[in-house]
CSV table of C-alpha atoms and ligand atoms in Angstrom, one decimal:
chain,number,residue,atom,x,y,z
H,1,MET,CA,36.7,-30.7,-37.3
H,2,GLU,CA,33.5,-30.4,-39.3
H,3,LYS,CA,31.2,-33.2,-40.3
H,4,LEU,CA,27.9,-33.5,-42.0
H,5,VAL,CA,25.2,-35.3,-40.1
H,6,VAL,CA,22.4,-36.7,-42.3
H,7,LYS,CA,19.3,-38.4,-40.9
H,8,GLY,CA,17.4,-40.6,-43.4
H,9,PRO,CA,15.6,-41.9,-45.2
H,10,THR,CA,14.1,-38.9,-46.9
H,11,PRO,CA,12.7,-38.8,-50.5
H,12,LEU,CA,14.2,-35.5,-51.9
H,13,LYS,CA,11.5,-33.3,-53.4
H,14,GLY,CA,11.3,-29.8,-54.8
H,15,GLU,CA,13.5,-27.5,-57.0
H,16,VAL,CA,17.2,-26.9,-57.0
H,17,THR,CA,19.2,-24.4,-59.0
H,18,ILE,CA,22.4,-25.7,-60.5
H,19,SER,CA,25.6,-23.6,-60.0
H,20,GLY,CA,28.3,-22.7,-62.6
H,21,ALA,CA,30.6,-25.6,-63.6
H,22,LYS,CA,33.6,-26.0,-61.4
H,23,ASN,CA,35.7,-27.7,-64.2
H,24,ALA,CA,35.0,-24.8,-66.6
H,25,ALA,CA,35.5,-22.1,-64.0
H,26,VAL,CA,38.9,-23.4,-62.8
H,27,ALA,CA,40.1,-23.1,-66.4
H,28,ILE,CA,38.4,-19.8,-67.2
H,29,LEU,CA,40.1,-18.0,-64.2
H,30,PRO,CA,43.6,-18.7,-65.4
H,31,ALA,CA,42.5,-18.0,-69.0
H,32,THR,CA,42.0,-14.4,-67.8
H,33,LEU,CA,45.8,-14.2,-67.7
H,34,LEU,CA,45.7,-14.0,-71.5
H,35,ILE,CA,43.8,-10.7,-71.4
H,36,ASP,CA,45.7,-7.5,-71.0
H,37,GLY,CA,42.8,-5.7,-69.3
H,38,VAL,CA,39.6,-6.2,-67.4
H,39,CYS,CA,36.7,-8.7,-67.7
H,40,THR,CA,33.8,-9.9,-65.6
H,41,ILE,CA,32.9,-13.5,-65.0
H,42,GLU,CA,29.5,-14.5,-63.7
H,43,ASN,CA,27.9,-17.7,-62.5
H,44,LEU,CA,31.1,-18.7,-60.8
H,45,PRO,CA,30.4,-21.5,-58.3
H,46,ASN,CA,31.2,-20.3,-54.7
H,47,ILE,CA,33.5,-23.2,-53.8
H,48,SER,CA,37.0,-23.5,-52.3
H,49,ASP,CA,38.7,-24.3,-55.6
H,50,ILE,CA,37.6,-21.0,-57.0
H,51,LYS,CA,38.7,-19.1,-53.9
H,52,ILE,CA,42.2,-20.7,-54.2
H,53,SER,CA,42.3,-19.9,-58.0
H,54,CYS,CA,41.5,-16.2,-57.2
H,55,GLU,CA,44.2,-16.1,-54.5
H,56,ILE,CA,46.8,-17.5,-56.9
H,57,LEU,CA,45.8,-14.9,-59.6
H,58,GLU,CA,46.1,-12.1,-57.0
H,59,LYS,CA,49.5,-13.3,-56.0
H,60,LEU,CA,50.5,-13.1,-59.7
H,61,GLY,CA,49.4,-9.4,-59.7
H,62,ALA,CA,45.7,-9.6,-60.8
H,63,LYS,CA,43.2,-7.3,-59.1
H,64,ILE,CA,39.9,-9.0,-58.3
H,65,THR,CA,36.6,-7.4,-57.2
H,66,TRP,CA,33.8,-9.6,-56.0
H,67,ASN,CA,30.6,-8.2,-57.4
H,68,ASN,CA,28.5,-10.7,-55.5
H,69,LYS,CA,29.3,-14.3,-54.2
H,70,ASN,CA,29.1,-15.7,-57.8
H,71,SER,CA,30.7,-12.9,-59.9
H,72,ILE,CA,34.1,-11.2,-60.1
H,73,THR,CA,35.6,-8.5,-62.1
H,74,ILE,CA,39.3,-9.2,-62.8
H,75,ASP,CA,42.0,-6.9,-64.0
H,76,THR,CA,45.1,-8.8,-65.3
H,77,THR,CA,46.9,-5.7,-66.6
H,78,ASN,CA,49.8,-6.0,-64.2
H,79,ILE,CA,51.0,-9.5,-64.0
H,80,ASN,CA,54.3,-9.0,-62.2
H,81,THR,CA,55.7,-12.5,-61.4
H,82,THR,CA,56.2,-15.8,-63.2
H,83,LYS,CA,56.5,-17.8,-60.0
H,84,ALA,CA,53.1,-19.1,-58.8
H,85,PRO,CA,52.8,-19.8,-55.1
H,86,LEU,CA,53.9,-23.4,-54.7
H,87,ASP,CA,51.8,-24.1,-51.6
H,88,LEU,CA,48.5,-22.9,-53.3
H,89,THR,CA,49.2,-24.5,-56.7
H,90,SER,CA,49.8,-27.9,-55.2
H,91,LYS,CA,46.4,-27.8,-53.4
H,92,PHE,CA,44.3,-28.5,-56.5
H,93,ARG,CA,44.5,-30.0,-59.9
H,94,ALA,CA,43.6,-27.2,-62.2
H,95,SER,CA,46.7,-25.2,-61.2
H,96,TYR,CA,48.2,-26.8,-64.3
H,97,TYR,CA,46.2,-24.4,-66.4
H,98,LEU,CA,48.6,-21.6,-65.2
H,99,ILE,CA,51.3,-23.2,-67.4
H,100,GLY,CA,49.4,-22.8,-70.7
H,101,ALA,CA,48.1,-19.4,-69.7
H,102,MET,CA,51.4,-18.0,-68.4
H,103,LEU,CA,53.4,-19.4,-71.3
H,104,SER,CA,51.1,-17.4,-73.5
H,105,ARG,CA,51.2,-14.3,-71.4
H,106,LYS,CA,54.8,-14.1,-70.1
H,107,GLY,CA,56.7,-16.9,-71.9
H,108,GLU,CA,57.6,-18.4,-68.5
H,109,ILE,CA,56.0,-20.0,-65.4
H,110,GLU,CA,57.0,-22.0,-62.4
H,111,VAL,CA,54.2,-23.9,-60.5
H,112,GLY,CA,54.0,-26.6,-57.9
H,113,MET,CA,53.1,-30.1,-59.0
H,114,PRO,CA,49.3,-30.0,-59.2
H,115,GLY,CA,47.4,-31.7,-56.4
H,116,GLY,CA,43.7,-32.6,-56.4
H,117,CYS,CA,41.7,-35.8,-55.8
H,118,LYS,CA,43.7,-39.0,-55.4
H,119,LEU,CA,42.3,-41.1,-58.2
H,120,GLY,CA,45.4,-43.0,-59.2
H,121,ALA,CA,48.3,-41.8,-61.4
H,122,ARG,CA,47.5,-38.5,-62.9
H,123,PRO,CA,50.3,-37.9,-65.5
H,124,ILE,CA,50.6,-34.6,-67.4
H,125,ASP,CA,52.7,-36.0,-70.3
H,126,GLN,CA,50.1,-34.9,-72.9
H,127,HIS,CA,50.1,-31.3,-71.6
H,128,ILE,CA,53.9,-31.3,-71.8
H,129,LYS,CA,53.9,-32.8,-75.3
H,130,GLY,CA,51.5,-30.0,-76.4
H,131,PHE,CA,53.6,-27.2,-75.0
H,132,GLU,CA,56.8,-28.6,-76.5
H,133,ARG,CA,55.2,-28.9,-79.9
H,134,LEU,CA,54.5,-25.2,-79.7
H,135,GLY,CA,58.2,-24.5,-78.9
H,136,ALA,CA,58.3,-24.5,-75.1
H,137,THR,CA,60.8,-26.2,-72.9
H,138,VAL,CA,59.4,-27.9,-69.8
H,139,THR,CA,61.3,-29.3,-66.8
H,140,VAL,CA,59.8,-31.2,-63.8
H,141,GLU,CA,62.1,-31.1,-60.8
H,142,LYS,CA,61.7,-31.3,-57.0
H,143,GLY,CA,57.9,-31.1,-57.2
H,144,THR,CA,58.0,-28.0,-59.4
H,145,ILE,CA,57.1,-27.6,-63.1
H,146,SER,CA,59.0,-24.9,-65.0
H,147,ALA,CA,58.1,-24.0,-68.6
H,148,LYS,CA,59.7,-21.4,-70.8
H,149,ALA,CA,59.2,-20.3,-74.4
H,150,LYS,CA,60.9,-17.4,-76.2
H,151,LYS,CA,58.1,-17.6,-78.8
H,152,LEU,CA,55.2,-20.0,-79.3
H,153,THR,CA,54.4,-21.1,-82.8
H,154,GLY,CA,51.3,-23.0,-83.9
H,155,ASN,CA,51.7,-26.7,-84.7
H,156,SER,CA,49.6,-29.9,-85.1
H,157,ILE,CA,49.2,-31.9,-81.9
H,158,TYR,CA,47.8,-35.4,-81.7
H,159,MET,CA,46.7,-36.4,-78.2
H,160,ASP,CA,47.6,-40.0,-77.4
H,161,ILE,CA,44.8,-40.0,-74.8
H,162,VAL,CA,41.6,-38.0,-74.7
H,163,SER,CA,42.4,-35.6,-71.9
H,164,VAL,CA,40.3,-32.7,-70.7
H,165,GLY,CA,43.2,-30.9,-69.0
H,166,ALA,CA,45.7,-31.3,-71.9
H,167,THR,CA,43.1,-30.2,-74.4
H,168,ILE,CA,42.3,-27.0,-72.5
H,169,ASN,CA,46.0,-26.3,-71.6
H,170,VAL,CA,47.1,-26.6,-75.2
H,171,MET,CA,44.3,-24.3,-76.2
H,172,LEU,CA,45.4,-21.7,-73.6
H,173,SER,CA,49.0,-21.9,-74.9
H,174,ALA,CA,48.0,-21.7,-78.6
H,175,VAL,CA,45.6,-18.7,-78.5
H,176,LEU,CA,48.3,-16.1,-78.8
H,177,ALA,CA,50.9,-18.3,-80.6
H,178,LYS,CA,52.0,-17.4,-84.1
H,179,GLY,CA,50.0,-19.3,-86.8
H,180,THR,CA,47.6,-22.2,-86.5
H,181,THR,CA,47.4,-25.0,-84.0
H,182,THR,CA,45.3,-28.1,-84.4
H,183,ILE,CA,44.5,-30.5,-81.6
H,184,ASP,CA,43.5,-34.0,-82.8
H,185,ASN,CA,41.7,-36.5,-80.6
H,186,ALA,CA,40.7,-33.6,-78.4
H,187,ALA,CA,38.3,-34.0,-75.4
H,188,LYS,CA,34.7,-32.8,-76.0
H,189,GLU,CA,33.4,-32.1,-72.6
H,190,PRO,CA,31.0,-29.1,-72.1
H,191,HIS,CA,33.7,-27.4,-70.1
H,192,ILE,CA,36.1,-27.5,-73.1
H,193,VAL,CA,33.4,-25.7,-75.2
H,194,ASP,CA,32.9,-23.2,-72.4
H,195,VAL,CA,36.5,-22.3,-72.1
H,196,ALA,CA,36.7,-21.9,-75.9
H,197,ASN,CA,33.6,-19.7,-75.9
H,198,PHE,CA,35.1,-17.6,-73.1
H,199,LEU,CA,38.3,-17.1,-75.0
H,200,ASN,CA,36.5,-16.4,-78.3
H,201,THR,CA,34.3,-13.8,-76.5
H,202,MET,CA,37.6,-12.1,-75.5
H,203,GLY,CA,38.9,-12.1,-79.0
H,204,ALA,CA,40.4,-15.5,-79.7
H,205,ASP,CA,39.8,-17.6,-82.8
H,206,ILE,CA,39.1,-21.1,-81.7
H,207,ARG,CA,37.0,-23.4,-83.9
H,208,GLY,CA,35.7,-26.9,-83.5
H,209,ALA,CA,35.6,-27.1,-79.6
H,210,GLY,CA,33.2,-29.9,-78.7
H,211,THR,CA,34.5,-32.1,-81.6
H,212,ASP,CA,37.6,-34.2,-81.6
H,213,MET,CA,39.5,-31.7,-83.8
H,214,ILE,CA,40.1,-28.2,-82.5
H,215,LYS,CA,41.7,-25.5,-84.7
H,216,ILE,CA,43.2,-22.4,-83.0
H,217,ASN,CA,44.3,-19.5,-85.2
H,218,GLY,CA,46.7,-17.4,-83.1
H,219,VAL,CA,45.7,-13.8,-82.6
H,220,GLU,CA,47.8,-10.8,-81.5
H,221,LYS,CA,45.9,-10.1,-78.3
H,222,LEU,CA,42.8,-10.6,-76.3
H,223,SER,CA,41.1,-7.4,-75.5
H,224,GLY,CA,38.8,-8.3,-72.6
H,225,ASN,CA,36.2,-5.7,-71.7
H,226,ALA,CA,33.4,-8.3,-71.8
H,227,THR,CA,31.2,-10.2,-69.4
H,228,TYR,CA,31.1,-14.0,-69.5
H,229,SER,CA,28.7,-16.4,-67.7
H,230,VAL,CA,30.1,-19.9,-66.8
H,231,VAL,CA,28.1,-22.8,-68.2
H,232,PRO,CA,25.9,-24.8,-65.7
H,233,ASP,CA,27.6,-27.7,-64.0
H,234,GLN,CA,26.9,-31.0,-65.7
H,235,ILE,CA,28.2,-32.9,-62.8
H,236,GLU,CA,26.3,-31.1,-60.0
H,237,ALA,CA,23.2,-31.5,-62.1
H,238,GLY,CA,23.8,-35.2,-62.5
H,239,THR,CA,24.4,-35.5,-58.8
H,240,PHE,CA,21.0,-34.2,-58.0
H,241,MET,CA,19.4,-36.3,-60.8
H,242,LEU,CA,20.8,-39.4,-59.2
H,243,ALA,CA,19.9,-38.2,-55.7
H,244,ALA,CA,16.2,-38.1,-57.0
H,245,VAL,CA,16.4,-41.7,-58.2
H,246,ALA,CA,18.3,-43.1,-55.1
H,247,THR,CA,15.8,-41.5,-52.6
H,248,LYS,CA,12.7,-42.2,-54.7
H,249,GLY,CA,12.2,-38.5,-54.9
H,250,ASP,CA,11.0,-35.9,-57.4
H,251,ILE,CA,13.5,-33.1,-58.2
H,252,THR,CA,13.3,-30.3,-60.8
H,253,LEU,CA,16.7,-28.9,-61.6
H,254,LYS,CA,16.8,-25.3,-62.8
H,255,ASN,CA,19.7,-23.7,-64.8
H,256,CYS,CA,21.0,-26.7,-66.5
H,257,ILE,CA,21.7,-27.7,-70.1
H,258,THR,CA,19.8,-31.0,-70.6
H,259,LYS,CA,21.8,-31.8,-73.8
H,260,HIS,CA,24.8,-32.2,-71.5
H,261,LEU,CA,22.9,-34.7,-69.4
H,262,GLU,CA,21.9,-37.3,-72.1
H,263,SER,CA,24.1,-40.1,-70.9
H,264,ILE,CA,22.8,-39.7,-67.4
H,265,THR,CA,19.2,-39.4,-68.5
H,266,ALA,CA,19.6,-42.7,-70.5
H,267,LYS,CA,20.9,-44.6,-67.5
H,268,ILE,CA,18.2,-43.1,-65.2
H,269,ILE,CA,15.5,-44.4,-67.5
H,270,GLU,CA,17.2,-47.8,-67.7
H,271,VAL,CA,17.1,-48.1,-63.9
H,272,GLY,CA,13.4,-47.2,-63.8
H,273,GLY,CA,13.5,-43.4,-63.1
H,274,LYS,CA,11.4,-40.9,-65.1
H,275,VAL,CA,12.8,-37.8,-66.8
H,276,GLU,CA,11.0,-34.7,-68.2
H,277,ASP,CA,13.3,-32.6,-70.3
H,278,HIS,CA,12.5,-28.9,-70.6
H,279,GLY,CA,15.7,-27.7,-72.3
H,280,ASP,CA,17.1,-25.5,-69.5
H,281,SER,CA,15.5,-27.4,-66.7
H,282,ILE,CA,14.8,-31.1,-66.1
H,283,ARG,CA,12.5,-33.0,-63.7
H,284,VAL,CA,13.6,-36.4,-62.5
H,285,TRP,CA,11.6,-38.7,-60.3
H,286,CYS,CA,11.4,-42.4,-59.3
H,287,ASN,CA,8.5,-44.3,-57.7
H,288,GLN,CA,10.2,-47.7,-57.5
H,289,ARG,CA,13.3,-49.4,-56.2
H,290,PRO,CA,16.0,-48.8,-58.9
H,291,GLN,CA,16.7,-51.7,-61.3
H,292,LYS,CA,20.1,-53.1,-61.9
H,293,ALA,CA,22.3,-51.7,-64.7
H,294,ASN,CA,25.8,-51.9,-66.1
H,295,ILE,CA,27.9,-48.7,-66.4
H,296,LYS,CA,31.1,-48.0,-68.2
H,297,THR,CA,32.6,-44.5,-67.7
H,298,LEU,CA,33.9,-42.8,-70.8
H,299,PRO,CA,35.0,-39.3,-72.0
H,300,TYR,CA,32.0,-37.1,-73.1
H,301,PRO,CA,29.5,-37.9,-74.5
H,302,GLY,CA,29.9,-41.1,-72.5
H,303,PHE,CA,28.8,-41.6,-68.9
H,304,PRO,CA,31.1,-39.3,-66.9
H,305,THR,CA,33.5,-40.7,-64.4
H,306,ASP,CA,32.7,-37.8,-62.1
H,307,LEU,CA,29.2,-39.3,-61.6
H,308,GLN,CA,30.3,-42.9,-61.2
H,309,PRO,CA,30.3,-42.8,-57.3
H,310,GLN,CA,26.8,-41.2,-57.2
H,311,MET,CA,25.5,-43.8,-59.7
H,312,GLY,CA,27.2,-46.4,-57.4
H,313,VAL,CA,24.8,-45.4,-54.6
H,314,VAL,CA,21.8,-46.0,-56.9
H,315,LEU,CA,23.2,-49.4,-57.9
H,316,SER,CA,24.0,-50.4,-54.3
H,317,ILE,CA,20.3,-50.4,-53.5
H,318,ALA,CA,19.1,-51.7,-56.9
H,319,ASP,CA,17.0,-54.8,-57.5
H,320,GLY,CA,19.6,-57.2,-58.9
H,321,ALA,CA,23.4,-57.2,-59.5
H,322,SER,CA,25.2,-54.5,-61.4
H,323,ILE,CA,28.7,-53.9,-62.7
H,324,ILE,CA,30.6,-50.6,-63.0
H,325,ASN,CA,33.6,-50.4,-65.3
H,326,GLU,CA,35.7,-47.3,-64.5
H,327,SER,CA,37.8,-46.6,-67.6
H,328,ILE,CA,39.3,-43.2,-66.7
H,329,TRP,CA,40.8,-43.4,-63.2
H,330,GLU,CA,42.7,-46.3,-61.5
H,331,SER,CA,41.4,-45.7,-58.0
H,332,ARG,CA,37.9,-44.4,-58.1
H,333,PHE,CA,36.2,-47.1,-56.0
H,334,GLN,CA,37.5,-46.0,-52.6
H,335,TYR,CA,34.0,-44.9,-51.8
H,336,THR,CA,32.7,-48.5,-52.0
H,337,ASP,CA,34.4,-49.3,-48.7
H,338,GLU,CA,32.5,-46.5,-47.1
H,339,LEU,CA,29.2,-47.6,-48.7
H,340,ASN,CA,29.9,-51.2,-47.4
H,341,LYS,CA,30.1,-49.7,-43.9
H,342,MET,CA,26.5,-48.6,-44.5
H,343,GLY,CA,25.4,-52.1,-45.5
H,344,ALA,CA,26.1,-52.1,-49.2
H,345,LYS,CA,27.5,-55.2,-50.8
H,346,ILE,CA,30.1,-54.1,-53.3
H,347,THR,CA,33.3,-55.8,-54.4
H,348,ALA,CA,35.8,-53.6,-56.2
H,349,GLN,CA,38.7,-55.2,-58.1
H,350,GLY,CA,40.9,-52.8,-60.0
H,351,LYS,CA,38.8,-50.8,-62.4
H,352,THR,CA,35.7,-53.0,-62.0
H,353,ALA,CA,33.1,-53.1,-59.1
H,354,PHE,CA,30.4,-55.6,-58.6
H,355,PHE,CA,27.2,-54.4,-56.9
H,356,GLU,CA,24.9,-56.9,-55.2
H,357,GLY,CA,21.9,-54.6,-54.7
H,358,VAL,CA,20.6,-54.5,-51.1
H,359,LYS,CA,17.1,-53.4,-50.0
H,360,LYS,CA,18.3,-50.7,-47.7
H,361,LEU,CA,21.4,-48.9,-46.3
H,362,SER,CA,21.9,-47.9,-42.7
H,363,GLY,CA,23.6,-44.8,-41.2
H,364,ALA,CA,27.3,-45.1,-40.2
H,365,PRO,CA,30.3,-42.8,-39.7
H,366,VAL,CA,32.0,-42.5,-43.2
H,367,TYR,CA,34.9,-40.7,-44.8
H,368,SER,CA,34.8,-38.7,-48.0
H,369,THR,CA,37.8,-40.0,-49.9
H,370,ASP,CA,37.5,-37.5,-52.8
H,371,LEU,CA,35.1,-34.9,-54.1
H,372,ARG,CA,32.6,-37.1,-55.9
H,373,ALA,CA,32.9,-39.8,-53.3
H,374,GLY,CA,31.8,-37.1,-50.8
H,375,ALA,CA,28.7,-36.2,-52.9
H,376,ALA,CA,27.9,-39.9,-53.2
H,377,LEU,CA,28.0,-40.3,-49.4
H,378,VAL,CA,25.6,-37.3,-48.9
H,379,ILE,CA,23.1,-39.2,-51.2
H,380,ALA,CA,23.7,-42.4,-49.4
H,381,GLY,CA,23.1,-40.7,-46.0
H,382,THR,CA,19.8,-39.4,-47.4
H,383,VAL,CA,18.8,-42.9,-48.5
H,384,ALA,CA,20.0,-44.7,-45.3
H,385,ASN,CA,17.9,-45.5,-42.2
H,386,GLY,CA,19.3,-43.6,-39.2
H,387,SER,CA,22.2,-41.2,-38.8
H,388,THR,CA,25.2,-40.9,-41.1
H,389,GLU,CA,28.2,-38.8,-40.2
H,390,ILE,CA,30.4,-37.7,-43.1
H,391,TYR,CA,33.9,-36.6,-42.4
H,392,ASN,CA,36.6,-35.0,-44.6
H,393,LEU,CA,34.3,-32.3,-45.9
H,394,GLU,CA,37.2,-30.3,-47.5
H,395,HIS,CA,36.8,-32.6,-50.5
H,396,ILE,CA,33.1,-31.8,-50.9
H,397,ASP,CA,33.6,-28.1,-50.4
H,398,ARG,CA,36.1,-28.0,-53.2
H,399,GLY,CA,33.4,-28.6,-55.8
H,400,TYR,CA,29.8,-28.2,-54.4
H,401,GLU,CA,28.4,-24.8,-53.6
H,402,ASN,CA,26.3,-25.0,-50.4
H,403,ILE,CA,25.7,-28.7,-50.7
H,404,GLU,CA,23.9,-29.0,-47.4
H,405,GLU,CA,21.7,-26.0,-48.0
H,406,LYS,CA,20.6,-27.4,-51.4
H,407,PHE,CA,19.9,-30.8,-50.0
H,408,ARG,CA,18.0,-29.3,-47.0
H,409,LYS,CA,15.8,-27.3,-49.3
H,410,LEU,CA,14.8,-30.6,-51.0
H,411,GLY,CA,13.8,-32.0,-47.6
H,412,ALA,CA,17.0,-33.7,-46.4
H,413,LYS,CA,17.7,-33.6,-42.7
H,414,ILE,CA,21.3,-32.5,-42.9
H,415,GLU,CA,23.4,-30.4,-40.7
H,416,ARG,CA,27.0,-29.2,-40.7
H,417,VAL,CA,28.4,-29.7,-37.2
H,418,THR,CA,31.7,-28.6,-35.8
H,419,GLU,CA,33.2,-31.1,-33.4
T,501,EPZ,C1,39.5,-33.5,-65.5
T,501,EPZ,O1,40.7,-34.0,-64.9
T,501,EPZ,C2,38.6,-33.2,-64.3
T,501,EPZ,N1,39.2,-32.2,-63.5
T,501,EPZ,C3,38.2,-34.4,-63.5
T,501,EPZ,O2,37.3,-34.1,-62.6
T,501,EPZ,C4,37.6,-35.5,-64.4
T,501,EPZ,O3,37.5,-36.7,-63.7
T,501,EPZ,C5,38.5,-35.7,-65.6
T,501,EPZ,O4,38.8,-34.5,-66.3
T,501,EPZ,C6,37.9,-36.7,-66.6
T,501,EPZ,O5,36.7,-36.2,-67.1
T,501,EPZ,C7,39.2,-30.9,-63.9
T,501,EPZ,O6,38.7,-30.5,-65.0
T,501,EPZ,C8,39.9,-29.9,-63.0
T,501,EPZ,P1,42.1,-36.0,-68.0
T,501,EPZ,P2,42.0,-34.2,-65.8
T,501,EPZ,O7,43.3,-35.3,-68.4
T,501,EPZ,O8,42.0,-33.1,-66.8
T,501,EPZ,C9,45.1,-39.7,-68.5
T,501,EPZ,C10,36.3,-33.9,-60.5
T,501,EPZ,O9,35.8,-34.7,-59.6
T,501,EPZ,N2,46.1,-38.6,-68.8
T,501,EPZ,O10,40.9,-35.9,-68.9
T,501,EPZ,O11,43.1,-34.3,-64.9
T,501,EPZ,C11,44.7,-39.6,-67.0
T,501,EPZ,O12,45.6,-40.3,-66.2
T,501,EPZ,C12,37.6,-34.2,-61.1
T,501,EPZ,O13,35.7,-32.8,-60.7
T,501,EPZ,C13,47.4,-39.0,-69.2
T,501,EPZ,O14,47.7,-40.2,-69.3
T,501,EPZ,O15,41.7,-35.5,-66.5
T,501,EPZ,C14,43.3,-40.2,-67.1
T,501,EPZ,O16,43.4,-41.6,-67.1
T,501,EPZ,C15,38.3,-35.4,-60.7
T,501,EPZ,N3,48.3,-38.0,-69.6
T,501,EPZ,C16,42.8,-39.8,-68.5
T,501,EPZ,O17,43.9,-39.4,-69.2
T,501,EPZ,C17,48.0,-36.7,-69.5
T,501,EPZ,O18,48.8,-35.9,-69.8
T,501,EPZ,C18,41.8,-38.6,-68.5
T,501,EPZ,O19,42.4,-37.5,-67.7
T,501,EPZ,C19,46.7,-36.3,-69.1
T,501,EPZ,C20,45.8,-37.3,-68.7
């Protein structure tokens, strides 16, 4: 078993380069199934979710060449099965994108029920509603989702809930459909725009991504033969920004889009941090104990749920009492039990958590309960006095490229140890 051992406290200082966005990349990879040919994808984060995605695509018949650890060339000319490997697809959430992509490509697909972080109920009714509006039949039985469509025809779709996954999935299924599809109440996250940009680069006709109304004019085929670079990861960037504040450090983030970081920047300034925005890089520093603040997570451009646990670490040591309201997921406060083991005083009830700021945290053995909780514990370990041992690293490795190396370069005393 592997664990991370972090010895703190250390103010994190220096430069860090942000990787490509996980949540864009896990959609762009299945989107290559829409291309009858070859394309190259760069700035892919080197994380386990990407390795599993590539393995699944290879099992479907794609040929993948790794150009370096962050770039692949993928040939999807010969997709020879419509049964995705159930064991691999149930390992992560984004396997649901195979449904939209394969409905477009082959008119048929069978995948295992998507896995991923346990954040409460994660229904996919809006995905299914979208596929059905385009003419597909979807059945969910014995842990397997099967979708079929003789022909997909454009239609208007109103999303009852703002959903990242359903917006992207419907986009994937509509790109090659006959006629025009509109998605109303669409999600607006940077990764939605990135997937649309990727598909448009390959020949799709998608307009309005990044607004709440997306219009997709179906095209005959996507030609490929292009190179696409994945957008920088908004959440990895936010994680390092909040690490700078929590550790009273000074970090410059390279390769980020600061426009995507506005809600985080606003909250950092509110808690007493300082931010210098250079467009594609950002400097964040903090010379004082963070101040209290209240947070409500919301779909983009609101404060992202995927940064809620990392913000929770900042508020756990803030001067004063704070409240976080989690409006997206039912169970995203599991990390608070772990922070309490380190001396935090947090009471979580349902979708609300109360933070009574403490002056310091102290090292303890803790368990990463999901991906972002894991990142929060790495920050907490860097803040805390003494040694913190973080277990369940498989969650962190799903979404952060070289987390310990990036933290170490900023001065953290962090080691991966095999027990
Ligand atoms: C994506 O999950 C991300 N995952 C999540 O990131 C992120 O937390 C989430 O969006 C919100 O930003 C990927 O992109 C792979 P949703 P997704 O559909 O698409 C409800 C991380 O740490 N809903 O936007 O699954 C749902 O229950 C992960 O990187 C329905 O009711 O999220 C939730 O309350 C964790 N019916 C809300 O909508 C549906 O059909 C938003 O979910 C779909 C969703």
